[in-house]
PDB file of C-alpha atoms in Angstrom:
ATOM      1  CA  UNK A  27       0.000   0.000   0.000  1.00 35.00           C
ATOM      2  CA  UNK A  28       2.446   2.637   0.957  1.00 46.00           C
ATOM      3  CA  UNK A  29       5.659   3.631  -1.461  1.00 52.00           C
ATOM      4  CA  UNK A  30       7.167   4.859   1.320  1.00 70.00           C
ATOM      5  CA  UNK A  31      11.059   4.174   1.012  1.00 82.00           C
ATOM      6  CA  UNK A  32      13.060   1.456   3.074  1.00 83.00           C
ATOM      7  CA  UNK A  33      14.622   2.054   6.405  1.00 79.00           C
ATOM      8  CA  UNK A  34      17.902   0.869   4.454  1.00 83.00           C
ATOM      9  CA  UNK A  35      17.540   3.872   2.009  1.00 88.00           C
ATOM     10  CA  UNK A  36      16.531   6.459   4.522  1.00 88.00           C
ATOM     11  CA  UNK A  37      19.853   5.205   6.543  1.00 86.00           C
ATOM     12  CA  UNK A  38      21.882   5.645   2.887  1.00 90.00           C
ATOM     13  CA  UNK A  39      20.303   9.310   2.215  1.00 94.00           C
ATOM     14  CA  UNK A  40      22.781  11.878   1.493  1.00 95.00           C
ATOM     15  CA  UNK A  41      22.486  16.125   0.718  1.00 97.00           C
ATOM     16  CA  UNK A  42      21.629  16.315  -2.614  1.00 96.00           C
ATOM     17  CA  UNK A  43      19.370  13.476  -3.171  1.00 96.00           C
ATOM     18  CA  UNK A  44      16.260  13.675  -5.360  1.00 96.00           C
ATOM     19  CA  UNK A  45      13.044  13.005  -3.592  1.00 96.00           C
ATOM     20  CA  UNK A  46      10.535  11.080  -5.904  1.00 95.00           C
ATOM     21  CA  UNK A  47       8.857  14.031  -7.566  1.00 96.00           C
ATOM     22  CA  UNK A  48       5.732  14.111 -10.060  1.00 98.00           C
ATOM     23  CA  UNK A  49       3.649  16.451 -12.315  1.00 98.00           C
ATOM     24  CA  UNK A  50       0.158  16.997 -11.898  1.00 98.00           C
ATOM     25  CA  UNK A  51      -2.708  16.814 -13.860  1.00 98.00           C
ATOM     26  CA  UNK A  52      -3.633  20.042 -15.097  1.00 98.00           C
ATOM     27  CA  UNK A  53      -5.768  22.232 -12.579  1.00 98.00           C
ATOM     28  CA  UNK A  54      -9.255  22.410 -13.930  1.00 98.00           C
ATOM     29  CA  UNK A  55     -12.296  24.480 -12.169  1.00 97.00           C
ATOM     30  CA  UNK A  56     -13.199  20.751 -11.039  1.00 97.00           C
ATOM     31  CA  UNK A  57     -10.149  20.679  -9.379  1.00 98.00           C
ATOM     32  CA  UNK A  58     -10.313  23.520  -7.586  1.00 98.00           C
ATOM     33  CA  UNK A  59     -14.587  22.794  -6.748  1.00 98.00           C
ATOM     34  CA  UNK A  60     -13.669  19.638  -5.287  1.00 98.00           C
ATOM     35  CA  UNK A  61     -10.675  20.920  -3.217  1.00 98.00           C
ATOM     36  CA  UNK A  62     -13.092  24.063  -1.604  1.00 98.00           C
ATOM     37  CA  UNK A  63     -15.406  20.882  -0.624  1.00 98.00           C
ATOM     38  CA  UNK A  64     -12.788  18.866   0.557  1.00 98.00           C
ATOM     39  CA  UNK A  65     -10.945  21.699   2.887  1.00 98.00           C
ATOM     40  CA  UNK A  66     -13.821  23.837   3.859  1.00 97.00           C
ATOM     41  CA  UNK A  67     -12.387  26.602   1.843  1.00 97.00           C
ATOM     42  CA  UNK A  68     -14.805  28.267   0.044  1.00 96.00           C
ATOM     43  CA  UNK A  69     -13.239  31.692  -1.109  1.00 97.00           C
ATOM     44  CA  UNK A  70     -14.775  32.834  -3.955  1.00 97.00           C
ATOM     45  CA  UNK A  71     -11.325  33.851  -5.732  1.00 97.00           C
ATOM     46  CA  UNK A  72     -10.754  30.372  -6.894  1.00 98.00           C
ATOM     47  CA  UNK A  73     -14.551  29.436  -7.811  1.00 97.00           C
ATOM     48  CA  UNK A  74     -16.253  32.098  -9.073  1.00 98.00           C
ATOM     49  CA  UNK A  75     -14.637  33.700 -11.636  1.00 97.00           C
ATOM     50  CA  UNK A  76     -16.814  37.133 -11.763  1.00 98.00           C
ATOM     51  CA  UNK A  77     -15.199  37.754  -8.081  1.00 97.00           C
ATOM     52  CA  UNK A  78     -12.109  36.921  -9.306  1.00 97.00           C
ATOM     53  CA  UNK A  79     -12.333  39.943 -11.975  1.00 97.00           C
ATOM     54  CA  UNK A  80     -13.916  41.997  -9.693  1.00 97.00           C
ATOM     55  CA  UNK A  81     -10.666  41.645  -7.680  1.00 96.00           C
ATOM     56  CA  UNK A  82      -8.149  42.465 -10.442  1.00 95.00           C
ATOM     57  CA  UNK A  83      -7.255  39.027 -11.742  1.00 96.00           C
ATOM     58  CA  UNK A  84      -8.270  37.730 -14.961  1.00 96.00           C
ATOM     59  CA  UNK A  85      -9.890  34.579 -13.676  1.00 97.00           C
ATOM     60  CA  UNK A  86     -10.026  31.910 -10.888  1.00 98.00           C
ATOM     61  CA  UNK A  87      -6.550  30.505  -9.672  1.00 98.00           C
ATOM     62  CA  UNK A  88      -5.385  27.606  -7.391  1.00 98.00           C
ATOM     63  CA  UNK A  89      -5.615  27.881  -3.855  1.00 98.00           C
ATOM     64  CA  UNK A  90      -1.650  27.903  -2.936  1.00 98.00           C
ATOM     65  CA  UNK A  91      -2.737  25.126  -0.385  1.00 98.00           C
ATOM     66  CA  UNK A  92      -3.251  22.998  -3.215  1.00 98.00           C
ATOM     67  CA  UNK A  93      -0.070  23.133  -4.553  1.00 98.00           C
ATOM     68  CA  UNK A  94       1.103  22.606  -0.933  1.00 98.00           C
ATOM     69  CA  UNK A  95      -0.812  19.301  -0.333  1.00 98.00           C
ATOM     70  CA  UNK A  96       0.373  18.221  -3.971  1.00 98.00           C
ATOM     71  CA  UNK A  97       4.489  18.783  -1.640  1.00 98.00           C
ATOM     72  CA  UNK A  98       2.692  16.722   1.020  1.00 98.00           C
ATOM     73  CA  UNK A  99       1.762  13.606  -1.065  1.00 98.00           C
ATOM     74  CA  UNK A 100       5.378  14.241  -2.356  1.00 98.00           C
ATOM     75  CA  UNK A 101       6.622  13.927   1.243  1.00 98.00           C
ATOM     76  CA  UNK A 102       4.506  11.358   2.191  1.00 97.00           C
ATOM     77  CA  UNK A 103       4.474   9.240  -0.539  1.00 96.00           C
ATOM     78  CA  UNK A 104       8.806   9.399  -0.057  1.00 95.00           C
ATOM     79  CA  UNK A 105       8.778   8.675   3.620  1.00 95.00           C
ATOM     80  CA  UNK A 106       5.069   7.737   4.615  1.00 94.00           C
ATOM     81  CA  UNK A 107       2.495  10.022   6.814  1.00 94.00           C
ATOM     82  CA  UNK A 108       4.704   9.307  10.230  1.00 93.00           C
ATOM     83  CA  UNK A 109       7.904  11.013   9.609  1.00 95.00           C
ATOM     84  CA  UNK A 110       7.096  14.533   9.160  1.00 97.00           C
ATOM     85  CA  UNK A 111       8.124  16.754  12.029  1.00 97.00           C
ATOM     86  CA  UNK A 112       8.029  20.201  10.183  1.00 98.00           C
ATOM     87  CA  UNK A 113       6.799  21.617   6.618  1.00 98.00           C
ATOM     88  CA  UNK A 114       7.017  25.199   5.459  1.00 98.00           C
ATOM     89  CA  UNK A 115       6.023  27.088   2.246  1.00 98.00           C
ATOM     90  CA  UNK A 116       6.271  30.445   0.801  1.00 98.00           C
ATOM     91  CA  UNK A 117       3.669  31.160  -1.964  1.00 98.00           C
ATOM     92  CA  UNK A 118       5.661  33.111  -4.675  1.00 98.00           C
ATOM     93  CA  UNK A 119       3.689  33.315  -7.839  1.00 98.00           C
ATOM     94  CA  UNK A 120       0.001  32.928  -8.318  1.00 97.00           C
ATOM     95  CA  UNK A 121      -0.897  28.998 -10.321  1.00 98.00           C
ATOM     96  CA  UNK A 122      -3.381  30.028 -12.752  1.00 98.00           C
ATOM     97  CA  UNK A 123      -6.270  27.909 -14.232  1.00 96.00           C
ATOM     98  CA  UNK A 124      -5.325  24.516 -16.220  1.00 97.00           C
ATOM     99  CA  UNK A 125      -1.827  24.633 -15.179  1.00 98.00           C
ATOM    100  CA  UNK A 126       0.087  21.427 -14.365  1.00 98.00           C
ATOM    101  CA  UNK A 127       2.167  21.574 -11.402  1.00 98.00           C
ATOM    102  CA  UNK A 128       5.713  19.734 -11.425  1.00 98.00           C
ATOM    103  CA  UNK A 129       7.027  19.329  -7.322  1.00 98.00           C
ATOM    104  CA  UNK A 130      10.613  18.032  -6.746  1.00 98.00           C
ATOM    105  CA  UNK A 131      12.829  18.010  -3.582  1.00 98.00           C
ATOM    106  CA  UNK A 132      16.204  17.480  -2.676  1.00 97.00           C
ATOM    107  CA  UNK A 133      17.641  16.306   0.812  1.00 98.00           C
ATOM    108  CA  UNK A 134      19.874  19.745   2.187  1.00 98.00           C
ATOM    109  CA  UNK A 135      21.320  18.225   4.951  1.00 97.00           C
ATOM    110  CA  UNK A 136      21.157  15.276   7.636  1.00 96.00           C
ATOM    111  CA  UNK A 137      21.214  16.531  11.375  1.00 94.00           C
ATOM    112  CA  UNK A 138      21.057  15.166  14.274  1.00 91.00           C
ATOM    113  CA  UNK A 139      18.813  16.544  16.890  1.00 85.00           C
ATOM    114  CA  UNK A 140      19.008  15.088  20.504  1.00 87.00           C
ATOM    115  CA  UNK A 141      20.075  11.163  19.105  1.00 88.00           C
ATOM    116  CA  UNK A 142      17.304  11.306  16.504  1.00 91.00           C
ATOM    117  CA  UNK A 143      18.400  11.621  13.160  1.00 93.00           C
ATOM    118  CA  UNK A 144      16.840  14.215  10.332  1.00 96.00           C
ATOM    119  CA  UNK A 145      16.964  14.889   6.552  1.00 97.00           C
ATOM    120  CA  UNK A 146      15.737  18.680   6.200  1.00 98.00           C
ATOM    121  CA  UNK A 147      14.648  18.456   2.438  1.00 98.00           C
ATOM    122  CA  UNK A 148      13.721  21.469   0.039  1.00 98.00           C
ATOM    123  CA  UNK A 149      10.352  21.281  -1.842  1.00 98.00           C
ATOM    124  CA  UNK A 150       9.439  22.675  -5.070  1.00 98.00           C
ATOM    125  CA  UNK A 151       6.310  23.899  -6.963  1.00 98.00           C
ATOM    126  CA  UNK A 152       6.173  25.199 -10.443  1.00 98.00           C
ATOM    127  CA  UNK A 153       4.653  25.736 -13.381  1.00 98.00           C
ATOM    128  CA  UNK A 154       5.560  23.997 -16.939  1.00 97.00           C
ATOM    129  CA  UNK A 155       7.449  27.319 -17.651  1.00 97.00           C
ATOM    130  CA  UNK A 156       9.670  26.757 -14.727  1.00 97.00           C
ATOM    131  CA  UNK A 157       8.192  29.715 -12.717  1.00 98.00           C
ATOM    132  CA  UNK A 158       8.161  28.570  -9.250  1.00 98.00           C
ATOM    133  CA  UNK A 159       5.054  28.765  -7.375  1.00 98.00           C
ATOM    134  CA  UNK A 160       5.990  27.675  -3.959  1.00 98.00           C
ATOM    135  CA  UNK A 161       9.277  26.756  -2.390  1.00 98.00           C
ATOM    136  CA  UNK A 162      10.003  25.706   0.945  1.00 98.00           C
ATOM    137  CA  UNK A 163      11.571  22.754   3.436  1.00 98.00           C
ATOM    138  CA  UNK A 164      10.321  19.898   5.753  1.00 98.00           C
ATOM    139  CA  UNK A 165      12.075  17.793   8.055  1.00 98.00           C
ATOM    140  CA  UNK A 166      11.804  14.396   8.095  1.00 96.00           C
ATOM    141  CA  UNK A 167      12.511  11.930  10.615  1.00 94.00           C
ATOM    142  CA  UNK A 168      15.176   9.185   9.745  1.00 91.00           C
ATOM    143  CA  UNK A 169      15.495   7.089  12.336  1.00 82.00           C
TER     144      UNK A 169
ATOM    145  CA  UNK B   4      -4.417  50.143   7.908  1.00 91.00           C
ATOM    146  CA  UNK B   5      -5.051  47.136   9.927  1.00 96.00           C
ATOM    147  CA  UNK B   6      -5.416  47.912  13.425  1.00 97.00           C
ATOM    148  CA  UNK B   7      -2.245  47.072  15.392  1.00 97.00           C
ATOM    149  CA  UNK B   8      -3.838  46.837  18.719  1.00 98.00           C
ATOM    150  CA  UNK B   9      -5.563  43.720  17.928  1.00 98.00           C
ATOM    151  CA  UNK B  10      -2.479  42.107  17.949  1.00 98.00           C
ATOM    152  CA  UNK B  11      -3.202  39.126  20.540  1.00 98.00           C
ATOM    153  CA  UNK B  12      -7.342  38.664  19.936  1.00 98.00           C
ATOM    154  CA  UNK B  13      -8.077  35.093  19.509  1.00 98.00           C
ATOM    155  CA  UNK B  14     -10.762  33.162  17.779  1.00 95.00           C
ATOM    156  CA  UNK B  15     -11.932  30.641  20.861  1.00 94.00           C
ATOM    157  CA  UNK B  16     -11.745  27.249  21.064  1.00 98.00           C
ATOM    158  CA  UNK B  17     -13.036  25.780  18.397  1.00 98.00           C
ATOM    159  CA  UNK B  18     -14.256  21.459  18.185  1.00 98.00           C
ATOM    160  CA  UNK B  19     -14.393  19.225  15.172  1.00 98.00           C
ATOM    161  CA  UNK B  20     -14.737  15.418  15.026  1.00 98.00           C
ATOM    162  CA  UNK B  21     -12.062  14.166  12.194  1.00 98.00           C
ATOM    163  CA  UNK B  22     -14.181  12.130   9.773  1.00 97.00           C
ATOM    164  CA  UNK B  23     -12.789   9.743   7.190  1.00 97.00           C
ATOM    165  CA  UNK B  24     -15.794  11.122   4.646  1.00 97.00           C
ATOM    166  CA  UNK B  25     -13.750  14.658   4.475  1.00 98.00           C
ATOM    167  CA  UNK B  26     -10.358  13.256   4.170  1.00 98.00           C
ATOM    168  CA  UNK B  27     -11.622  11.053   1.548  1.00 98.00           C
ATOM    169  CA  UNK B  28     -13.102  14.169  -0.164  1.00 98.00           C
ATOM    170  CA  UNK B  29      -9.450  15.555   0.696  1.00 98.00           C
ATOM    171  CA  UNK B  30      -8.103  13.373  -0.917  1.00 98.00           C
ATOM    172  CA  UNK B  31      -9.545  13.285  -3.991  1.00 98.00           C
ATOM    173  CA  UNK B  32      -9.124  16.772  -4.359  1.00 98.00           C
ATOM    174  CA  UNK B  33      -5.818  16.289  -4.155  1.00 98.00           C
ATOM    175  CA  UNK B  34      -5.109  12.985  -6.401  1.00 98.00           C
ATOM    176  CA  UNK B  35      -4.115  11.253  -2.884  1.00 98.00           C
ATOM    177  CA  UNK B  36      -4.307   8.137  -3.963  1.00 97.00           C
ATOM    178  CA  UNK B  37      -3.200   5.907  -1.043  1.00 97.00           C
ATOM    179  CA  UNK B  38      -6.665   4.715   1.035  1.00 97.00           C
ATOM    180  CA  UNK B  39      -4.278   4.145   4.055  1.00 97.00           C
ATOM    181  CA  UNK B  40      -5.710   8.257   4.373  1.00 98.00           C
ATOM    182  CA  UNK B  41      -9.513   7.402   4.118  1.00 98.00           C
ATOM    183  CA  UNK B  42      -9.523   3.522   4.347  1.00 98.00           C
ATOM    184  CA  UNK B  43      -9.889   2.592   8.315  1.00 98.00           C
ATOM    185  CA  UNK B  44      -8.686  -1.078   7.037  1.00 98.00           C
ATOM    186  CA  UNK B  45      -5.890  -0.083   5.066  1.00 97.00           C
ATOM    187  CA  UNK B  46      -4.693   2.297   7.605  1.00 97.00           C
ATOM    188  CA  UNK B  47      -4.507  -0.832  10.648  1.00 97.00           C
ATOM    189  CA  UNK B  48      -3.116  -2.889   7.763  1.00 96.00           C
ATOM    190  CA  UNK B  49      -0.425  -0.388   7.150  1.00 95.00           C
ATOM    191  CA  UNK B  50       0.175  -0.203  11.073  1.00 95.00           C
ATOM    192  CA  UNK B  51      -1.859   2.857  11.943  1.00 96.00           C
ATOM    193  CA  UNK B  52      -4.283   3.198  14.806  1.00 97.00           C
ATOM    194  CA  UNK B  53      -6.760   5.086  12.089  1.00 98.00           C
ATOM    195  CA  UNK B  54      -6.596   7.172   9.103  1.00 98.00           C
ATOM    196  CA  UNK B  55      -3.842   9.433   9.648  1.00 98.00           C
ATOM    197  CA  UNK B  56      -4.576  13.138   8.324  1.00 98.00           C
ATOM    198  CA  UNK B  57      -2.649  14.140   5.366  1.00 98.00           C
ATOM    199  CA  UNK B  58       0.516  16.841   5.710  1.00 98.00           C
ATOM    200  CA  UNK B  59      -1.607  20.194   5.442  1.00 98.00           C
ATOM    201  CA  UNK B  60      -5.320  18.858   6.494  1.00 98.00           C
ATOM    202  CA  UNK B  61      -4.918  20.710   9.906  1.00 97.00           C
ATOM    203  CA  UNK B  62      -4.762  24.200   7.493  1.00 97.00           C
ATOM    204  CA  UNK B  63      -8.495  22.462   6.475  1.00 98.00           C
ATOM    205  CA  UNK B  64      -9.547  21.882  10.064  1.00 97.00           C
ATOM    206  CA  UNK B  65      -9.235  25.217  10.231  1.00 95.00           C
ATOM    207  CA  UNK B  66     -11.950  25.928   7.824  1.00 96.00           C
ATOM    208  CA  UNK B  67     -13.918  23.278   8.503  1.00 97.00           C
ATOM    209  CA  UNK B  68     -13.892  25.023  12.286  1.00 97.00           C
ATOM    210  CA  UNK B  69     -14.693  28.316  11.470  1.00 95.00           C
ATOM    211  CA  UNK B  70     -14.137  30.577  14.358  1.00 94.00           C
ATOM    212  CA  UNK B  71     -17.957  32.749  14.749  1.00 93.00           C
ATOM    213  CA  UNK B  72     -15.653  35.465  13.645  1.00 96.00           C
ATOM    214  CA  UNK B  73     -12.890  35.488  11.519  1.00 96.00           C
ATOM    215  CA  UNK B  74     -10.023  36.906  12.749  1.00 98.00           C
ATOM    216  CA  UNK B  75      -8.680  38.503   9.124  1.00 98.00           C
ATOM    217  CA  UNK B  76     -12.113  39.137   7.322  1.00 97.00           C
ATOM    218  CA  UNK B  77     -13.788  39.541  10.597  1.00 97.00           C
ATOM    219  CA  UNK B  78     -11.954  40.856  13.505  1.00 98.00           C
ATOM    220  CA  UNK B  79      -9.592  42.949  11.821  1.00 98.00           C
ATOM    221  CA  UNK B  80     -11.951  43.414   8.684  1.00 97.00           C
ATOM    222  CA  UNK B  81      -9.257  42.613   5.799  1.00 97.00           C
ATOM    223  CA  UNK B  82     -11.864  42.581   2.574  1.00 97.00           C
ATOM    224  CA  UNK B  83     -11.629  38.930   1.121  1.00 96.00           C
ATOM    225  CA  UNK B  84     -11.083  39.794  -2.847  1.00 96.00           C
ATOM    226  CA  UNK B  85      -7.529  41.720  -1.790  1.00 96.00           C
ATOM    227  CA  UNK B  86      -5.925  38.826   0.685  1.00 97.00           C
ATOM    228  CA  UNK B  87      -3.071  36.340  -0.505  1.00 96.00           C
ATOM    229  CA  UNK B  88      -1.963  33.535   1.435  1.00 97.00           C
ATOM    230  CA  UNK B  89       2.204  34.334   1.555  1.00 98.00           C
ATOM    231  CA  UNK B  90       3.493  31.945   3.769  1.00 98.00           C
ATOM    232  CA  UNK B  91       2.243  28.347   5.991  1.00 98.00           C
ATOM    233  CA  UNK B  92       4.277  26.499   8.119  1.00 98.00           C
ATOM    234  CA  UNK B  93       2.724  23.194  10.162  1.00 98.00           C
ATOM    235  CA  UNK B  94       4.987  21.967  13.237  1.00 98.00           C
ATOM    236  CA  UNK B  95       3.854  18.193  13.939  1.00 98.00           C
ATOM    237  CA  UNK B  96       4.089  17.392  17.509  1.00 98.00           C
ATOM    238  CA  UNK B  97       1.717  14.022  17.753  1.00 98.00           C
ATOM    239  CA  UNK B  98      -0.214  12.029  14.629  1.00 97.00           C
ATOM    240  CA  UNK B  99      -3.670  13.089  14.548  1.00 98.00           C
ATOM    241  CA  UNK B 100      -6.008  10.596  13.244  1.00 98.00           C
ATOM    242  CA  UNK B 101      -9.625   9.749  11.759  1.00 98.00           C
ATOM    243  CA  UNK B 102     -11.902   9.974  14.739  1.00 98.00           C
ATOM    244  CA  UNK B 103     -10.169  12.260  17.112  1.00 98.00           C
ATOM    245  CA  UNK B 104     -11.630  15.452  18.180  1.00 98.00           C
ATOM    246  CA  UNK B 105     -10.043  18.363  18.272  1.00 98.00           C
ATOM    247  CA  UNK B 106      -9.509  21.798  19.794  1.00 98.00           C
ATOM    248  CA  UNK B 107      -8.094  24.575  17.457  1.00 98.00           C
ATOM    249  CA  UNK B 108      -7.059  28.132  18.777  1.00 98.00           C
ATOM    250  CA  UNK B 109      -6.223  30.842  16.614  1.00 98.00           C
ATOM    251  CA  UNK B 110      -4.433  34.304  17.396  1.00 98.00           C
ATOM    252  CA  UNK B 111      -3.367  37.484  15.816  1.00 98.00           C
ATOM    253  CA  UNK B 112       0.377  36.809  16.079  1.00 98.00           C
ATOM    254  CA  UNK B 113       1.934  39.897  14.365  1.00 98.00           C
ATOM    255  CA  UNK B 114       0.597  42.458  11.922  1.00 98.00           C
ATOM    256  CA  UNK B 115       3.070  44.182   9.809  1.00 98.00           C
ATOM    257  CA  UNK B 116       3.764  46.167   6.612  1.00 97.00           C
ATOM    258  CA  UNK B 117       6.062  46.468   3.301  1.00 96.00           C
ATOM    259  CA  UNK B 118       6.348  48.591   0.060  1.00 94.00           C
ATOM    260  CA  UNK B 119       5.169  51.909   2.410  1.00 92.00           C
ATOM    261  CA  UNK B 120       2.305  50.087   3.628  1.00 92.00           C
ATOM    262  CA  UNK B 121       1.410  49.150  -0.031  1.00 95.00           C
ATOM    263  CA  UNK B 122       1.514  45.504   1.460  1.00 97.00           C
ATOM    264  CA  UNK B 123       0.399  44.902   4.876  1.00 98.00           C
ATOM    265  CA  UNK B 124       1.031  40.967   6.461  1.00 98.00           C
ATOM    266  CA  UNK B 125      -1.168  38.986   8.991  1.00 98.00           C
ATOM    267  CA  UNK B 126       0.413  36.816  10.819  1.00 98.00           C
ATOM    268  CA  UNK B 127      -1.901  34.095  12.526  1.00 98.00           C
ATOM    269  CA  UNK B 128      -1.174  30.875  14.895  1.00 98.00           C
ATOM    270  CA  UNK B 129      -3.026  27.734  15.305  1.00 98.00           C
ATOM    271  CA  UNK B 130      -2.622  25.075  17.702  1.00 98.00           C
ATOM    272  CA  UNK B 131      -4.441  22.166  17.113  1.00 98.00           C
ATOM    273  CA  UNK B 132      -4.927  19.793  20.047  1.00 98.00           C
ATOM    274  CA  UNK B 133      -6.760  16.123  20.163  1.00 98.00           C
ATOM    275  CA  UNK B 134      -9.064  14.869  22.539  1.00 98.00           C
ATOM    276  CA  UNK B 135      -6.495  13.785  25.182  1.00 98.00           C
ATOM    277  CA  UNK B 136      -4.919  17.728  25.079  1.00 98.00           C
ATOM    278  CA  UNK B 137      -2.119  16.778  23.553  1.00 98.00           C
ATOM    279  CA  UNK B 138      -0.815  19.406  21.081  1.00 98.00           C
ATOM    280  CA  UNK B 139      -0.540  17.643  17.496  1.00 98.00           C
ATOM    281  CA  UNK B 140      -0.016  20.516  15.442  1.00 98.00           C
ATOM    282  CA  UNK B 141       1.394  24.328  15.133  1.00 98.00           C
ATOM    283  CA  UNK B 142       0.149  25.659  12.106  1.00 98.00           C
ATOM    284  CA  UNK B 143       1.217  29.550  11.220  1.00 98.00           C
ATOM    285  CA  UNK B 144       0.066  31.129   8.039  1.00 98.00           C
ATOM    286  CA  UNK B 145       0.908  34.558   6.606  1.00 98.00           C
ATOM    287  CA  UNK B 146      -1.941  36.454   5.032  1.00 98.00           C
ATOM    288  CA  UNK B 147      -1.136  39.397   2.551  1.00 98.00           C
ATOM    289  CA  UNK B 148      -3.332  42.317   2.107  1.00 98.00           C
ATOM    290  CA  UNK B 149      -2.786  44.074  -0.929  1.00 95.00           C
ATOM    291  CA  UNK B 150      -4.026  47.725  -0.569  1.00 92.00           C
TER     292      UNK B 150
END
């Protein structure tokens, strides 16, 4: 059920590792429908596009959340749900309508905080013209 | 300009039962496609206790919890149509799981400004405890008001 790498390869990480990235589907107004139902928010800027233009932009965009839960499957699906301990994003550039989102990561460094052992990892968003959307880090537990 | 003296209001404690029908929904929104995030069976197979709640789902409990007044579009009376989300950060303390309840908190951390005020920033703080008080998650997000 779960991808999630081996305890072998977590122990064999080093900085500048690729983490097991993937592009999206593009983002559709059905997209961005279902993700106001599932995450309770409804903001009209990315479902209604006459508030959208009312508000200076020519249409509906993603929420930025999206593009951070699309890093979180990346993180997850890498390590499994457990191993998080921190995630961070800054939202740098708006993900228009129909879109497809390409998220990467790369292990920084391996620390080692109180006997436990962490990979802090740098995430990735952007669009197909290699504008980046969001960047930011996580740490993940190792062992 | 925002009002810098409400700095420090908070929303109130806020409850909300986990179900595995919205992380399901979740999920599909986000092409999640492993169950062990909806599926109660695949979960225990995959040596969970329950569903465990995707990465950002406690920015979601947050919505799905709405405070009776919000603190940016309510409290400090930020119009919706002109605010950006600029930053989010989670800090995961404990697994929270299908089924638990839990108690969110939200503050006014920090209000600030850039660009001569063209820009002002909302900085707001979430903890996000389950039903035995234990603090699962720290979740601080950055709203931008563009003026």
């Amino acid at each position: 059920l779960s991808a999630a790498i081996s305890a072998r390869d977590l122990a064999a990480l080093q900085p500048g590792d690729r983490l097991p990235g993937f592009t999206t589907p593009p983002i559709t107004g059905l997209t961005l429908a279902l993700f106001a139902g599932g995450t309770g928010d409804h903001n009209p800027i990315h479902v209604d596009p006459a508030f959208a233009r009312a508000n200076g932009f020519a249409d509906v965009f993603a929420h930025g959340m999206l593009s951070m839960a699309y890093l979180g499957r990346l993180l997850t699906g890498w390590v499994g749900p457990r191993r998080l301990r921190s995630f961070q994003v800054r939202f740098a550039a708006i993900t228009p309508i129909g879109a497809e989102v390409t998220c990467s990561g790369e292990v920084l460094a391996l620390i080692d905080d109180g006997g436990e052992r962490r990979a802090r990892v740098a995430l990735t968003a952007a669009l197909p013209d290699g504008t980046v959307t969001l960047s930011g880090d996580a740490v993940v537990v190792l062992g | 300009m925002l009002d810098r003296s409400l700095i420090g209001a908070t929303s109130g404690k806020r409850f909300l039962d986990i179900e595995r029908s919205q992380l399901k929904l979740f999920c599909q929104a986000i092409g999640e496609a492993d169950p062990v995030f909806w599926d109660q069976a695949a979960a225990r197979a995959a040596g969970h206790p329950d569903c465990p709640v995707p990465p950002t789902f406690g920015a979601s409990l947050n919505y799905l919890a709405p405070a009776a007044e919000d603190l940016v579009t309510g409290t400090l009376g930020a119009p919706l149509g002109r605010l950006l989300h600029g930053e989010q950060s989670f800090a995961y303390h404990h697994p929270l799981y299908a089924g638990d309840r839990v108690c969110l908190l939200s503050r006014i951390a920090d209000i600030y400004d850039k660009k001569g005020g063209a820009l002002e920033f909302v900085v707001i703080e979430t903890t996000i405890h389950n039903q035995r008080d234990l603090l699962c998650i720290a979740s601080r997000a950055v709203a931008v008001l563009r003026h």
